[in-house]
N, CA, C and O atoms as a Tinker XYZ file with bonds, in Angstrom:
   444  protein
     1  N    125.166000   84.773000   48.621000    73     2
     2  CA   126.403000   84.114000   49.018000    64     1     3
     3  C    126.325000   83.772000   50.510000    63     2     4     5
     4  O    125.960000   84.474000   51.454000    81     3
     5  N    126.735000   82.592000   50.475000    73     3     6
     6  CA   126.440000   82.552000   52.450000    64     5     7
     7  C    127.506000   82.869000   52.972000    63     6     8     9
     8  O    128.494000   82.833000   52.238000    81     7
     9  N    127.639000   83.173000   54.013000    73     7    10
    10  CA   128.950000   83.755000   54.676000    64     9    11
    11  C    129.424000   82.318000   55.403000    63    10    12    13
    12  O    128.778000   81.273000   55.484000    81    11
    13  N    130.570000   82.573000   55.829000    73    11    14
    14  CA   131.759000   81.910000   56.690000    64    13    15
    15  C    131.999000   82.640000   57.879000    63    14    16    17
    16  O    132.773000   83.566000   58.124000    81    15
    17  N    131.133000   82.001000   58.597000    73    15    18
    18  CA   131.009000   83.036000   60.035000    64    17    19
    19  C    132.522000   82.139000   61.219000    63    18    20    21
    20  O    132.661000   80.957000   61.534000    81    19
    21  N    133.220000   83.152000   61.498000    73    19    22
    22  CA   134.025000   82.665000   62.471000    64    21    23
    23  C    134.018000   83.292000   63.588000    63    22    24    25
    24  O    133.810000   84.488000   63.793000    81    23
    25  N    134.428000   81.821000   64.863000    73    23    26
    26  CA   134.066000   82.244000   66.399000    64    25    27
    27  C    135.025000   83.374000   66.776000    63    26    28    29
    28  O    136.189000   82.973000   66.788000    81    27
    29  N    134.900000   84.525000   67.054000    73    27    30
    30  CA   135.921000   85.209000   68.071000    64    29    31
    31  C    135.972000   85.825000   69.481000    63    30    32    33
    32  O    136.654000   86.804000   69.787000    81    31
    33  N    135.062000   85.038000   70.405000    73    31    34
    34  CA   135.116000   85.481000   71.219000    64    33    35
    35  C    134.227000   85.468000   71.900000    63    34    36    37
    36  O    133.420000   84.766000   71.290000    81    35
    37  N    133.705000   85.829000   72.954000    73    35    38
    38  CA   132.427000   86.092000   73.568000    64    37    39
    39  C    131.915000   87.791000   74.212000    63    38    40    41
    40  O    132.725000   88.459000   74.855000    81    39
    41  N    131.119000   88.079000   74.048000    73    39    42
    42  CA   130.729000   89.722000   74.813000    64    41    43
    43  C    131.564000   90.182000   76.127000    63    42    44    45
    44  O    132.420000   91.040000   76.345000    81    43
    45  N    130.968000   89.295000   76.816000    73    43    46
    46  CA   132.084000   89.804000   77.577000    64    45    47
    47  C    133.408000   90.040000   78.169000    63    46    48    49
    48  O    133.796000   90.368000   79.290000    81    47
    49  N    134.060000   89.723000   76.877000    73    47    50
    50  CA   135.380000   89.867000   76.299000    64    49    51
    51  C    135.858000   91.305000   76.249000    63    50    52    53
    52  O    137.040000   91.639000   76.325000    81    51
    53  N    134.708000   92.214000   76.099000    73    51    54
    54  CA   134.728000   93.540000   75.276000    64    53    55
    55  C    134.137000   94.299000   76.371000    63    54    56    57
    56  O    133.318000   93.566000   76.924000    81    55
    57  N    134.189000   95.443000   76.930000    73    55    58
    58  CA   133.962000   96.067000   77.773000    64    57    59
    59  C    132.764000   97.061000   77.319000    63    58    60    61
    60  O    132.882000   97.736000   76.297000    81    59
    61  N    131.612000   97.115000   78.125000    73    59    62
    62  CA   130.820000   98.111000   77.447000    64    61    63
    63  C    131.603000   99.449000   76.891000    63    62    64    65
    64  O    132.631000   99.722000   77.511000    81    63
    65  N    131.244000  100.329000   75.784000    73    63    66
    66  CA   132.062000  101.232000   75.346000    64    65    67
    67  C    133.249000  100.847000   75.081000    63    66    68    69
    68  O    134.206000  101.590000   75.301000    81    67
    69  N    133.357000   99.915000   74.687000    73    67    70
    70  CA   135.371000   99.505000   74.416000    64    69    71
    71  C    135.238000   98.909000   72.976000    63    70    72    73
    72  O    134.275000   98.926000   72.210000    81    71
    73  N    136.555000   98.349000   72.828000    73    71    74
    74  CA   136.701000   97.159000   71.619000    64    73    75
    75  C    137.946000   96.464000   72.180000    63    74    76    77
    76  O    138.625000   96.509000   73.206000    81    75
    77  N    137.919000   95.758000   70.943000    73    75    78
    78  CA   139.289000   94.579000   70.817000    64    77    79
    79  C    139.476000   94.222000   69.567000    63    78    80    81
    80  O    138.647000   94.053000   68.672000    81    79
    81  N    141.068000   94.076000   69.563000    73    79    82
    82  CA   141.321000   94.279000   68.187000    64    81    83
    83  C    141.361000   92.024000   67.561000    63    82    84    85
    84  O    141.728000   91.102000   68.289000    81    83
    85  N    141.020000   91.944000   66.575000    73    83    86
    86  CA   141.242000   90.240000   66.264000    64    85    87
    87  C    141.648000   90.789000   64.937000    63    86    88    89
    88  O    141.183000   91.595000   64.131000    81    87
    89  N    142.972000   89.836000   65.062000    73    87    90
    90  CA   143.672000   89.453000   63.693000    64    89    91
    91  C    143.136000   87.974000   63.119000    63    90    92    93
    92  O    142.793000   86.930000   63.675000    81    91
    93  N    143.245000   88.441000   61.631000    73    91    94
    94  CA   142.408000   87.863000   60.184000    64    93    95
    95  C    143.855000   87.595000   59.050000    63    94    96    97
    96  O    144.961000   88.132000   59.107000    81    95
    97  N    143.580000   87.052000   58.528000    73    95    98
    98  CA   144.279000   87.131000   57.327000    64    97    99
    99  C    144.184000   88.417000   56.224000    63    98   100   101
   100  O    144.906000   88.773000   55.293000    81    99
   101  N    142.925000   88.929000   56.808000    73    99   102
   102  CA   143.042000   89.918000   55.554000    64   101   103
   103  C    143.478000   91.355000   56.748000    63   102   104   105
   104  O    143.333000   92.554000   56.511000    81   103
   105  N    143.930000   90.830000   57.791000    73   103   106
   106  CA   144.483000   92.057000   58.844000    64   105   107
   107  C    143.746000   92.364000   59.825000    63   106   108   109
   108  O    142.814000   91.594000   60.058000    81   107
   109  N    143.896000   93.405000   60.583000    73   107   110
   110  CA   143.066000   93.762000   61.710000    64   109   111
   111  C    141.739000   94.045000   61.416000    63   110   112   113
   112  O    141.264000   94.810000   60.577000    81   111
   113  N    141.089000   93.146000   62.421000    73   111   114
   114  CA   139.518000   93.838000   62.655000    64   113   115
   115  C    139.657000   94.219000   63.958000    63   114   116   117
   116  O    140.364000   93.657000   64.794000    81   115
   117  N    138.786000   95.443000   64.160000    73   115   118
   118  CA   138.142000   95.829000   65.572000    64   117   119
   119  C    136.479000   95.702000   66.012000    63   118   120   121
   120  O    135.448000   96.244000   65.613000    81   119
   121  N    136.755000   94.850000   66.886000    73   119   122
   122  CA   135.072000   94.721000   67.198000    64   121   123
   123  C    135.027000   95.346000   68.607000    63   122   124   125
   124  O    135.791000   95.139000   69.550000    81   123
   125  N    133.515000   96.492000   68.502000    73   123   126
   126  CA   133.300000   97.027000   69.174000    64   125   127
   127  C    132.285000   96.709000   69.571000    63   126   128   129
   128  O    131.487000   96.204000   68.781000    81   127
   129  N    131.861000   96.925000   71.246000    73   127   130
   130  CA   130.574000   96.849000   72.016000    64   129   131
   131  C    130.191000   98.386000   72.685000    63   130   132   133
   132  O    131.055000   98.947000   73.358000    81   131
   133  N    129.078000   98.930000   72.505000    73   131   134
   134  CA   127.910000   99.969000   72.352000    64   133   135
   135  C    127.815000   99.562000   74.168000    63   134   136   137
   136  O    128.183000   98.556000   74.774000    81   135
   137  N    127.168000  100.815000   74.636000    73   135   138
   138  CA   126.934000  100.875000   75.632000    64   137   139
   139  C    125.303000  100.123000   76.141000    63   138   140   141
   140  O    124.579000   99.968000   77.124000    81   139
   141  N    125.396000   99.846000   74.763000    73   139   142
   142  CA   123.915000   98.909000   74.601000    64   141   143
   143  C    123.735000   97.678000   74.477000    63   142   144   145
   144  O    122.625000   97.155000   74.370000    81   143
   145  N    124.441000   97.290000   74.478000    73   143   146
   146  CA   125.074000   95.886000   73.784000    64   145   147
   147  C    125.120000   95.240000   72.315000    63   146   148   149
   148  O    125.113000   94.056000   71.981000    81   147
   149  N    125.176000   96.532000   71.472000    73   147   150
   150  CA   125.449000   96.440000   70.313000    64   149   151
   151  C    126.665000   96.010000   70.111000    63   150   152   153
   152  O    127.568000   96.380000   70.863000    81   151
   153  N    126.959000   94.948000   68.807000    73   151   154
   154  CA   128.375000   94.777000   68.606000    64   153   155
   155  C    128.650000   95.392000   67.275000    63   154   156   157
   156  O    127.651000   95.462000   66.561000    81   155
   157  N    129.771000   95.861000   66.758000    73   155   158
   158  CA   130.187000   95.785000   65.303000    64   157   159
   159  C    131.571000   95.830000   64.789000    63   158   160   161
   160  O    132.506000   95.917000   65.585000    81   159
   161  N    131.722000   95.789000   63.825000    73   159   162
   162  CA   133.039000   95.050000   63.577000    64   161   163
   163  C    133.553000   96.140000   61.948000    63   162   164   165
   164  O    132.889000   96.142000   60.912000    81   163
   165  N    135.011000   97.046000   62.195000    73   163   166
   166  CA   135.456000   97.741000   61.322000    64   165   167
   167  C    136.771000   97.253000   61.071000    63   166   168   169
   168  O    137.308000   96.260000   61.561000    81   167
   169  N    137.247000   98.112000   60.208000    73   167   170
   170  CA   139.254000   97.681000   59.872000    64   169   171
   171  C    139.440000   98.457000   60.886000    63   170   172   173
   172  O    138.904000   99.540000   61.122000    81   171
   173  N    140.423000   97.729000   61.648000    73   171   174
   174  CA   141.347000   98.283000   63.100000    64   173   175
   175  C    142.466000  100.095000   62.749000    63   174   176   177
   176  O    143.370000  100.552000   63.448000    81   175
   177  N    141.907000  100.630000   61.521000    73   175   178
   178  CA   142.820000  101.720000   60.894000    64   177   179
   179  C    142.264000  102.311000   59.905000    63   178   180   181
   180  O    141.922000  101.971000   58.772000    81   179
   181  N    142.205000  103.917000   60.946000    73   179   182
   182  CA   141.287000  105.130000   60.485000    64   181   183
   183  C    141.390000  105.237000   58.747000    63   182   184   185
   184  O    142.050000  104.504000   58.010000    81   183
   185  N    140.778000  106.046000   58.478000    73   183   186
   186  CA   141.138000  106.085000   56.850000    64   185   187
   187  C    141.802000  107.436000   56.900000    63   186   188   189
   188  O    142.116000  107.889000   55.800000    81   187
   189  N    142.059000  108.118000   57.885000    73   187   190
   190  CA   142.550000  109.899000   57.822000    64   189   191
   191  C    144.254000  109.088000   58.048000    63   190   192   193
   192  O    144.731000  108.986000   56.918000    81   191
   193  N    145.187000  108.553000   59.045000    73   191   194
   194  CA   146.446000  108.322000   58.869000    64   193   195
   195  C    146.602000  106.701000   59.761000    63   194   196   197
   196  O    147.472000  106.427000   60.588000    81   195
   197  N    145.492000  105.814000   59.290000    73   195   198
   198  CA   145.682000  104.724000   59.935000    64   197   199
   199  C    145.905000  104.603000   61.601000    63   198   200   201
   200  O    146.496000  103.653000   62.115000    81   199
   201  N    145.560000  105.279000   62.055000    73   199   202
   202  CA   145.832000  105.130000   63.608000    64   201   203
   203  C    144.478000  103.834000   64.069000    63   202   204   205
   204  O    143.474000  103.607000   63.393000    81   203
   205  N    144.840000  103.186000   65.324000    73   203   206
   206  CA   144.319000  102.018000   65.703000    64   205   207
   207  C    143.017000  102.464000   66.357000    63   206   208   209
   208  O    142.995000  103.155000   67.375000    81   207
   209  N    141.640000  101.911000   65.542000    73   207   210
   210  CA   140.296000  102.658000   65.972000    64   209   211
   211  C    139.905000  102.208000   67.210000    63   210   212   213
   212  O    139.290000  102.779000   68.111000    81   211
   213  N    140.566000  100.576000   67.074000    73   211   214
   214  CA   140.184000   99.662000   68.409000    64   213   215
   215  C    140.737000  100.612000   69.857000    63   214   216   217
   216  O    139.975000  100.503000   70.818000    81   215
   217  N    141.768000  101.361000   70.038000    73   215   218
   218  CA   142.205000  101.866000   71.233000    64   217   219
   219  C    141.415000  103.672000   71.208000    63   218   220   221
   220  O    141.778000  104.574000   71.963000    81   219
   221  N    140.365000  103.789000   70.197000    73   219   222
   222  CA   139.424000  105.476000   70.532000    64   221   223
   223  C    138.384000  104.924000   71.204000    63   222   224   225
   224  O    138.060000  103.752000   71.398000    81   223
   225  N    137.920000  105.954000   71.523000    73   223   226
   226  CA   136.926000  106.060000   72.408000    64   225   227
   227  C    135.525000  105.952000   71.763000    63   226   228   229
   228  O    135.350000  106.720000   70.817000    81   227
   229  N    134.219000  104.929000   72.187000    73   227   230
   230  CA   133.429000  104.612000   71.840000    64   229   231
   231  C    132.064000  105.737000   71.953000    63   230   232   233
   232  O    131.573000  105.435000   73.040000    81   231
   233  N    131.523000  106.466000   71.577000    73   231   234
   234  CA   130.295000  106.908000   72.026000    64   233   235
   235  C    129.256000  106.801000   71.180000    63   234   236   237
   236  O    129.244000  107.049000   69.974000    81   235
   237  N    128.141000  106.312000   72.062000    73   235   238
   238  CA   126.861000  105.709000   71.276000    64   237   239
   239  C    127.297000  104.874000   69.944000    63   238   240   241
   240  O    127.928000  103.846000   70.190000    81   239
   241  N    127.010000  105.216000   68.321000    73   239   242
   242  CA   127.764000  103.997000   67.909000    64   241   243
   243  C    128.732000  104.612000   66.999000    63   242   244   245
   244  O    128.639000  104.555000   65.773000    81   243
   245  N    129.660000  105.201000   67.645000    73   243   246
   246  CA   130.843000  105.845000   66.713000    64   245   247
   247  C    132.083000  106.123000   67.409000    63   246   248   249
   248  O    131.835000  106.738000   68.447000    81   247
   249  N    133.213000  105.930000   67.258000    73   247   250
   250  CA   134.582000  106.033000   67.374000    64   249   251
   251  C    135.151000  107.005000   67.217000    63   250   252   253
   252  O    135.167000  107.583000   66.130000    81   251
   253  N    135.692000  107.380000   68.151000    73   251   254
   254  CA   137.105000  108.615000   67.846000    64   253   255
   255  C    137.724000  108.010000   67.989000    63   254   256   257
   256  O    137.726000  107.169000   68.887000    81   255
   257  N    139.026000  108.281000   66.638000    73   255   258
   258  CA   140.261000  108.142000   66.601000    64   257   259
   259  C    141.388000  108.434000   67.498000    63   258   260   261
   260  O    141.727000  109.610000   67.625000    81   259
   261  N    142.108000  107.360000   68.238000    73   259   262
   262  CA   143.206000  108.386000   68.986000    64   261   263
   263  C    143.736000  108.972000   68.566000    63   262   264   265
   264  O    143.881000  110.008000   69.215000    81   263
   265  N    144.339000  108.938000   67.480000    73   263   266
   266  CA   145.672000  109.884000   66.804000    64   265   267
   267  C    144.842000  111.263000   66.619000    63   266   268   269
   268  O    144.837000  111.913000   67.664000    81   267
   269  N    144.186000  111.833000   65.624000    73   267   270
   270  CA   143.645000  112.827000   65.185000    64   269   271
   271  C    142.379000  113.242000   65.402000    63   270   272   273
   272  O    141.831000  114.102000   64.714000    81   271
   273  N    141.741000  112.531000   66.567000    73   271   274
   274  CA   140.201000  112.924000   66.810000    64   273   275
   275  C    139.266000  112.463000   65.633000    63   274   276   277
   276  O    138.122000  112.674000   66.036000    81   275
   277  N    139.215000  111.875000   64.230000    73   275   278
   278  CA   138.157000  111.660000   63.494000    64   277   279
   279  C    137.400000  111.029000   64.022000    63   278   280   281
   280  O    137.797000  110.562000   65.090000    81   279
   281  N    136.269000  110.752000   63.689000    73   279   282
   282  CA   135.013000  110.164000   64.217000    64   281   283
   283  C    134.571000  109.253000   62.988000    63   282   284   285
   284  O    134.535000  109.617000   61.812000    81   283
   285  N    134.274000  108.124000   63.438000    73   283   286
   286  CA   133.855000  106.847000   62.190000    64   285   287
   287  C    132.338000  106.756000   62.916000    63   286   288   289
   288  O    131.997000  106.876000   64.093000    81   287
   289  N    131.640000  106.510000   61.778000    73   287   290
   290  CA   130.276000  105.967000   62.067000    64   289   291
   291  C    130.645000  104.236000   62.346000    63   290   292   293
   292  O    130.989000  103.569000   61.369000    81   291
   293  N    130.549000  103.585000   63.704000    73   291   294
   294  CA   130.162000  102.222000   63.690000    64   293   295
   295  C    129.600000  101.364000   62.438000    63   294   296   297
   296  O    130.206000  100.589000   61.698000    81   295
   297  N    128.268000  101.749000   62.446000    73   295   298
   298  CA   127.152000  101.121000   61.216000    64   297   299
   299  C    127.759000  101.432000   59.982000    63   298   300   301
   300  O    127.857000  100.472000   59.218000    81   299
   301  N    128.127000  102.349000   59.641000    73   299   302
   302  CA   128.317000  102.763000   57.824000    64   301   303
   303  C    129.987000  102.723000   57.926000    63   302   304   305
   304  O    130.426000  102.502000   56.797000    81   303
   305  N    131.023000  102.860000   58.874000    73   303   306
   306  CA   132.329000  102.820000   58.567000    64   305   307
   307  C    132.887000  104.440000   58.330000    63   306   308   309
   308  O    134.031000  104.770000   58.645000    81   307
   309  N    132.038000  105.249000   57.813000    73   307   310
   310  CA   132.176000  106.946000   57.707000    64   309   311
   311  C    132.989000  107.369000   58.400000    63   310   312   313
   312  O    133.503000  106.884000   59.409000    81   311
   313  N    133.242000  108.826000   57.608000    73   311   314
   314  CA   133.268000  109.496000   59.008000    64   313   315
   315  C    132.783000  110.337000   58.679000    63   314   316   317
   316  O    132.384000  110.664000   57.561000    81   315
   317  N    132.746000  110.896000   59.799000    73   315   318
   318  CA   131.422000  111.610000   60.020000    64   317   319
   319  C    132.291000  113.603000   60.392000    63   318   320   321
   320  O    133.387000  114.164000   60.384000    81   319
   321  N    131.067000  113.842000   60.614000    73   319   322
   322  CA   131.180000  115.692000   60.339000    64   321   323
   323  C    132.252000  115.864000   58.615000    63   322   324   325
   324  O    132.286000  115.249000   57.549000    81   323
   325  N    132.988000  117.085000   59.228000    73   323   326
   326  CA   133.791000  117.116000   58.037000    64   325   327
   327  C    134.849000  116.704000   57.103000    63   326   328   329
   328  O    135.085000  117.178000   55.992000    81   327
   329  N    135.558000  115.578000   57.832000    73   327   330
   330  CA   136.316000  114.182000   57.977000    64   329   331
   331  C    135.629000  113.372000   56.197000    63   330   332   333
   332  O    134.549000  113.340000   55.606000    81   331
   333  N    136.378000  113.094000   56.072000    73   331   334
   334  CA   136.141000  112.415000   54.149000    64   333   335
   335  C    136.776000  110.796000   54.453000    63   334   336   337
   336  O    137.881000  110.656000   54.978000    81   335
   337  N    136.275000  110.109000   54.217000    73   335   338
   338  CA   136.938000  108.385000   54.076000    64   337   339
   339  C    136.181000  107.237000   54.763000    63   338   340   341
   340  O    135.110000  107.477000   55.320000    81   339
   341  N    136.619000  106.194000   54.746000    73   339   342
   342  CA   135.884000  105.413000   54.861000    64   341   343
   343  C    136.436000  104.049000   55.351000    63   342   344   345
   344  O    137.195000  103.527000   54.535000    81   343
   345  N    136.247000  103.406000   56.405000    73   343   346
   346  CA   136.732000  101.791000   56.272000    64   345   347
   347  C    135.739000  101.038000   56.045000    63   346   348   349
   348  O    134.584000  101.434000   55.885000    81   347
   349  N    136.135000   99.837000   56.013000    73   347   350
   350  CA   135.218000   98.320000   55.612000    64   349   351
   351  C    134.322000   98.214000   57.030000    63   350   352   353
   352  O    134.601000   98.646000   58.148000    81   351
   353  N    133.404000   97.642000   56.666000    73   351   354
   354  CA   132.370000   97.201000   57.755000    64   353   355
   355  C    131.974000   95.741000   57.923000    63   354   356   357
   356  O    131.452000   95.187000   56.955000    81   355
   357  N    132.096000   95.308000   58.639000    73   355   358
   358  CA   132.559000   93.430000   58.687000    64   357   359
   359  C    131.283000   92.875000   59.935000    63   358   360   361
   360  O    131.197000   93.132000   61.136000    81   359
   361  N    130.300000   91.922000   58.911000    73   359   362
   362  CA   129.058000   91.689000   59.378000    64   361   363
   363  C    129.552000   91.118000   60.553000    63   362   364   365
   364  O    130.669000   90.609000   60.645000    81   363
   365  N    128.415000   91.227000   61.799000    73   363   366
   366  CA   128.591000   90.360000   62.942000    64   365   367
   367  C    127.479000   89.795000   63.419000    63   366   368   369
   368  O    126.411000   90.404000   63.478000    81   367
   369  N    127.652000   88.494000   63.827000    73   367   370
   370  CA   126.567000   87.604000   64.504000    64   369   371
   371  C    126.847000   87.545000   66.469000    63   370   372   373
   372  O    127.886000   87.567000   67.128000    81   371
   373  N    125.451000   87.468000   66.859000    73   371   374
   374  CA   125.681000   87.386000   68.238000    64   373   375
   375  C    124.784000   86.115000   68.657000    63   374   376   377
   376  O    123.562000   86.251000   68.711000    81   375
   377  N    125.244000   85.179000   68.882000    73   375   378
   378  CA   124.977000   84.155000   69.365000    64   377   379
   379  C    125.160000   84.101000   70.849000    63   378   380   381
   380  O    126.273000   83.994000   71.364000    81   379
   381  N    123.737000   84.197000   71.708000    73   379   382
   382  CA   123.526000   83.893000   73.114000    64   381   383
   383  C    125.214000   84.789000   73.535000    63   382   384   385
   384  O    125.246000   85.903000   73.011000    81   383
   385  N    126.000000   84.576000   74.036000    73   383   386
   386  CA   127.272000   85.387000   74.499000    64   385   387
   387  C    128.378000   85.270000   73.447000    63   386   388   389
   388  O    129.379000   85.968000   73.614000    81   387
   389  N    128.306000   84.448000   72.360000    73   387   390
   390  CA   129.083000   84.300000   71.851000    64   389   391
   391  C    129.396000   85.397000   70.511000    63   390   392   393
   392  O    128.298000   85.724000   70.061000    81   391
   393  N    130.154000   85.848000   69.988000    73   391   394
   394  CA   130.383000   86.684000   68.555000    64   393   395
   395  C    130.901000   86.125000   67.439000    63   394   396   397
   396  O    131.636000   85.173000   67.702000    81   395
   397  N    130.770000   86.406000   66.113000    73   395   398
   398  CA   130.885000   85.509000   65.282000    64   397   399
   399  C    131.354000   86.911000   64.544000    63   398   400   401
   400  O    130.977000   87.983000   65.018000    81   399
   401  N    132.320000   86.859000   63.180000    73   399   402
   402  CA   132.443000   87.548000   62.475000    64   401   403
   403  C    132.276000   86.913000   60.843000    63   402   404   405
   404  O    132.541000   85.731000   60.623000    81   403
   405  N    131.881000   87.697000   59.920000    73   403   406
   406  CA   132.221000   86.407000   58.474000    64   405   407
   407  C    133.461000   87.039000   57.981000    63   406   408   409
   408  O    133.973000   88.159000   57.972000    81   407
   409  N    133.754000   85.711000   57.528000    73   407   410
   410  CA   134.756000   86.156000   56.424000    64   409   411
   411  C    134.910000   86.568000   55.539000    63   410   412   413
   412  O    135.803000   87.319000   55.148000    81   411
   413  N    133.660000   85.953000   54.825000    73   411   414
   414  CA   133.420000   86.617000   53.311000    64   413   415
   415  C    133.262000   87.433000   52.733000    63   414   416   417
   416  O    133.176000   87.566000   51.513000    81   415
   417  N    133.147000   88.689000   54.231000    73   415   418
   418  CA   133.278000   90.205000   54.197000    64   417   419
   419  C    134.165000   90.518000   54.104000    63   418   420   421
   420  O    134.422000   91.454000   53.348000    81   419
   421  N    135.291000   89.763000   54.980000    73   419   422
   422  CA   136.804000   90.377000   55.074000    64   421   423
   423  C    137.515000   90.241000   53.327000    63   422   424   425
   424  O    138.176000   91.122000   52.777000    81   423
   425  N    137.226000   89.197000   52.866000    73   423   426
   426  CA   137.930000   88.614000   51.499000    64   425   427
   427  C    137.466000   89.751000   50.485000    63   426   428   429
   428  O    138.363000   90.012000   49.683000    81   427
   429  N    136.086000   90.638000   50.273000    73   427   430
   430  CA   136.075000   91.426000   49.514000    64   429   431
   431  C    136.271000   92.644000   50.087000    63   430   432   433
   432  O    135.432000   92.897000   50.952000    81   431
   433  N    137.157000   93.552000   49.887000    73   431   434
   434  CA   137.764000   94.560000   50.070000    64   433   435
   435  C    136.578000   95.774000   49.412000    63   434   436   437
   436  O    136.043000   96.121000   48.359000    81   435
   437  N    136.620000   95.999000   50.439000    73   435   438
   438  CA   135.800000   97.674000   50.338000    64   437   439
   439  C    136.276000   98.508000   48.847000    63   438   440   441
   440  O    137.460000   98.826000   48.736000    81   439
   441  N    135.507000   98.766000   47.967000    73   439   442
   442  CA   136.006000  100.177000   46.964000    64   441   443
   443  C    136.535000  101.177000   47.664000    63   442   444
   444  O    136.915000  102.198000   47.090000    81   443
């Protein structure tokens, strides 16, 4: 299936170790930048009580939650240690400075 890649932004939009949240039709995404210049792109809301992943704290490639401390794996959406759940993981393209997200990720909803 080919994807439907849409523009949102450019890198340095996003602060090393940070994110930003972009609204979709199918709701919040948070795209995050790695202290590496990795980008990736999750649902903006933990799977433990929905709190906003885009405003936790980034380290190496995983997220703490503000509300409750969980920790999401970046790459797989997890979480990680003893934490159970899961969000969607939403492919990303990096074009020279630019970021691209698809859609066609957002439209099928995670099991």
């Amino acid at each position: 299936m080919e994807m439907n890649w849409i523009a949102i932004g450019s890198l340095s939009d996003i602060p090393r170790r940070g994110a930003r949240c972009v609204d979709t039709p199918e709701g919040k995404v948070a795209v995050f930048r790695t202290q590496d210049d990795q980008v990736y792109a999750i649902d903006d809301h933990c799977p433990h009580r929905g709190g906003p992943l885009s405003q936790g704290i980034v380290h190496g490639t995983a997220v703490t939650c503000p509300l409750h401390n969980w920790v999401i794996s970046l790459e797989t959406g997890r979480a990680l240690g003893a934490d159970e759940g899961a969000v969607r993981t939403i492919p990303v393209r990096v074009e020279g400075e630019l970021l691209f997200i698809a859609l066609e990720a957002l439209a099928s909803r995670a099991a």
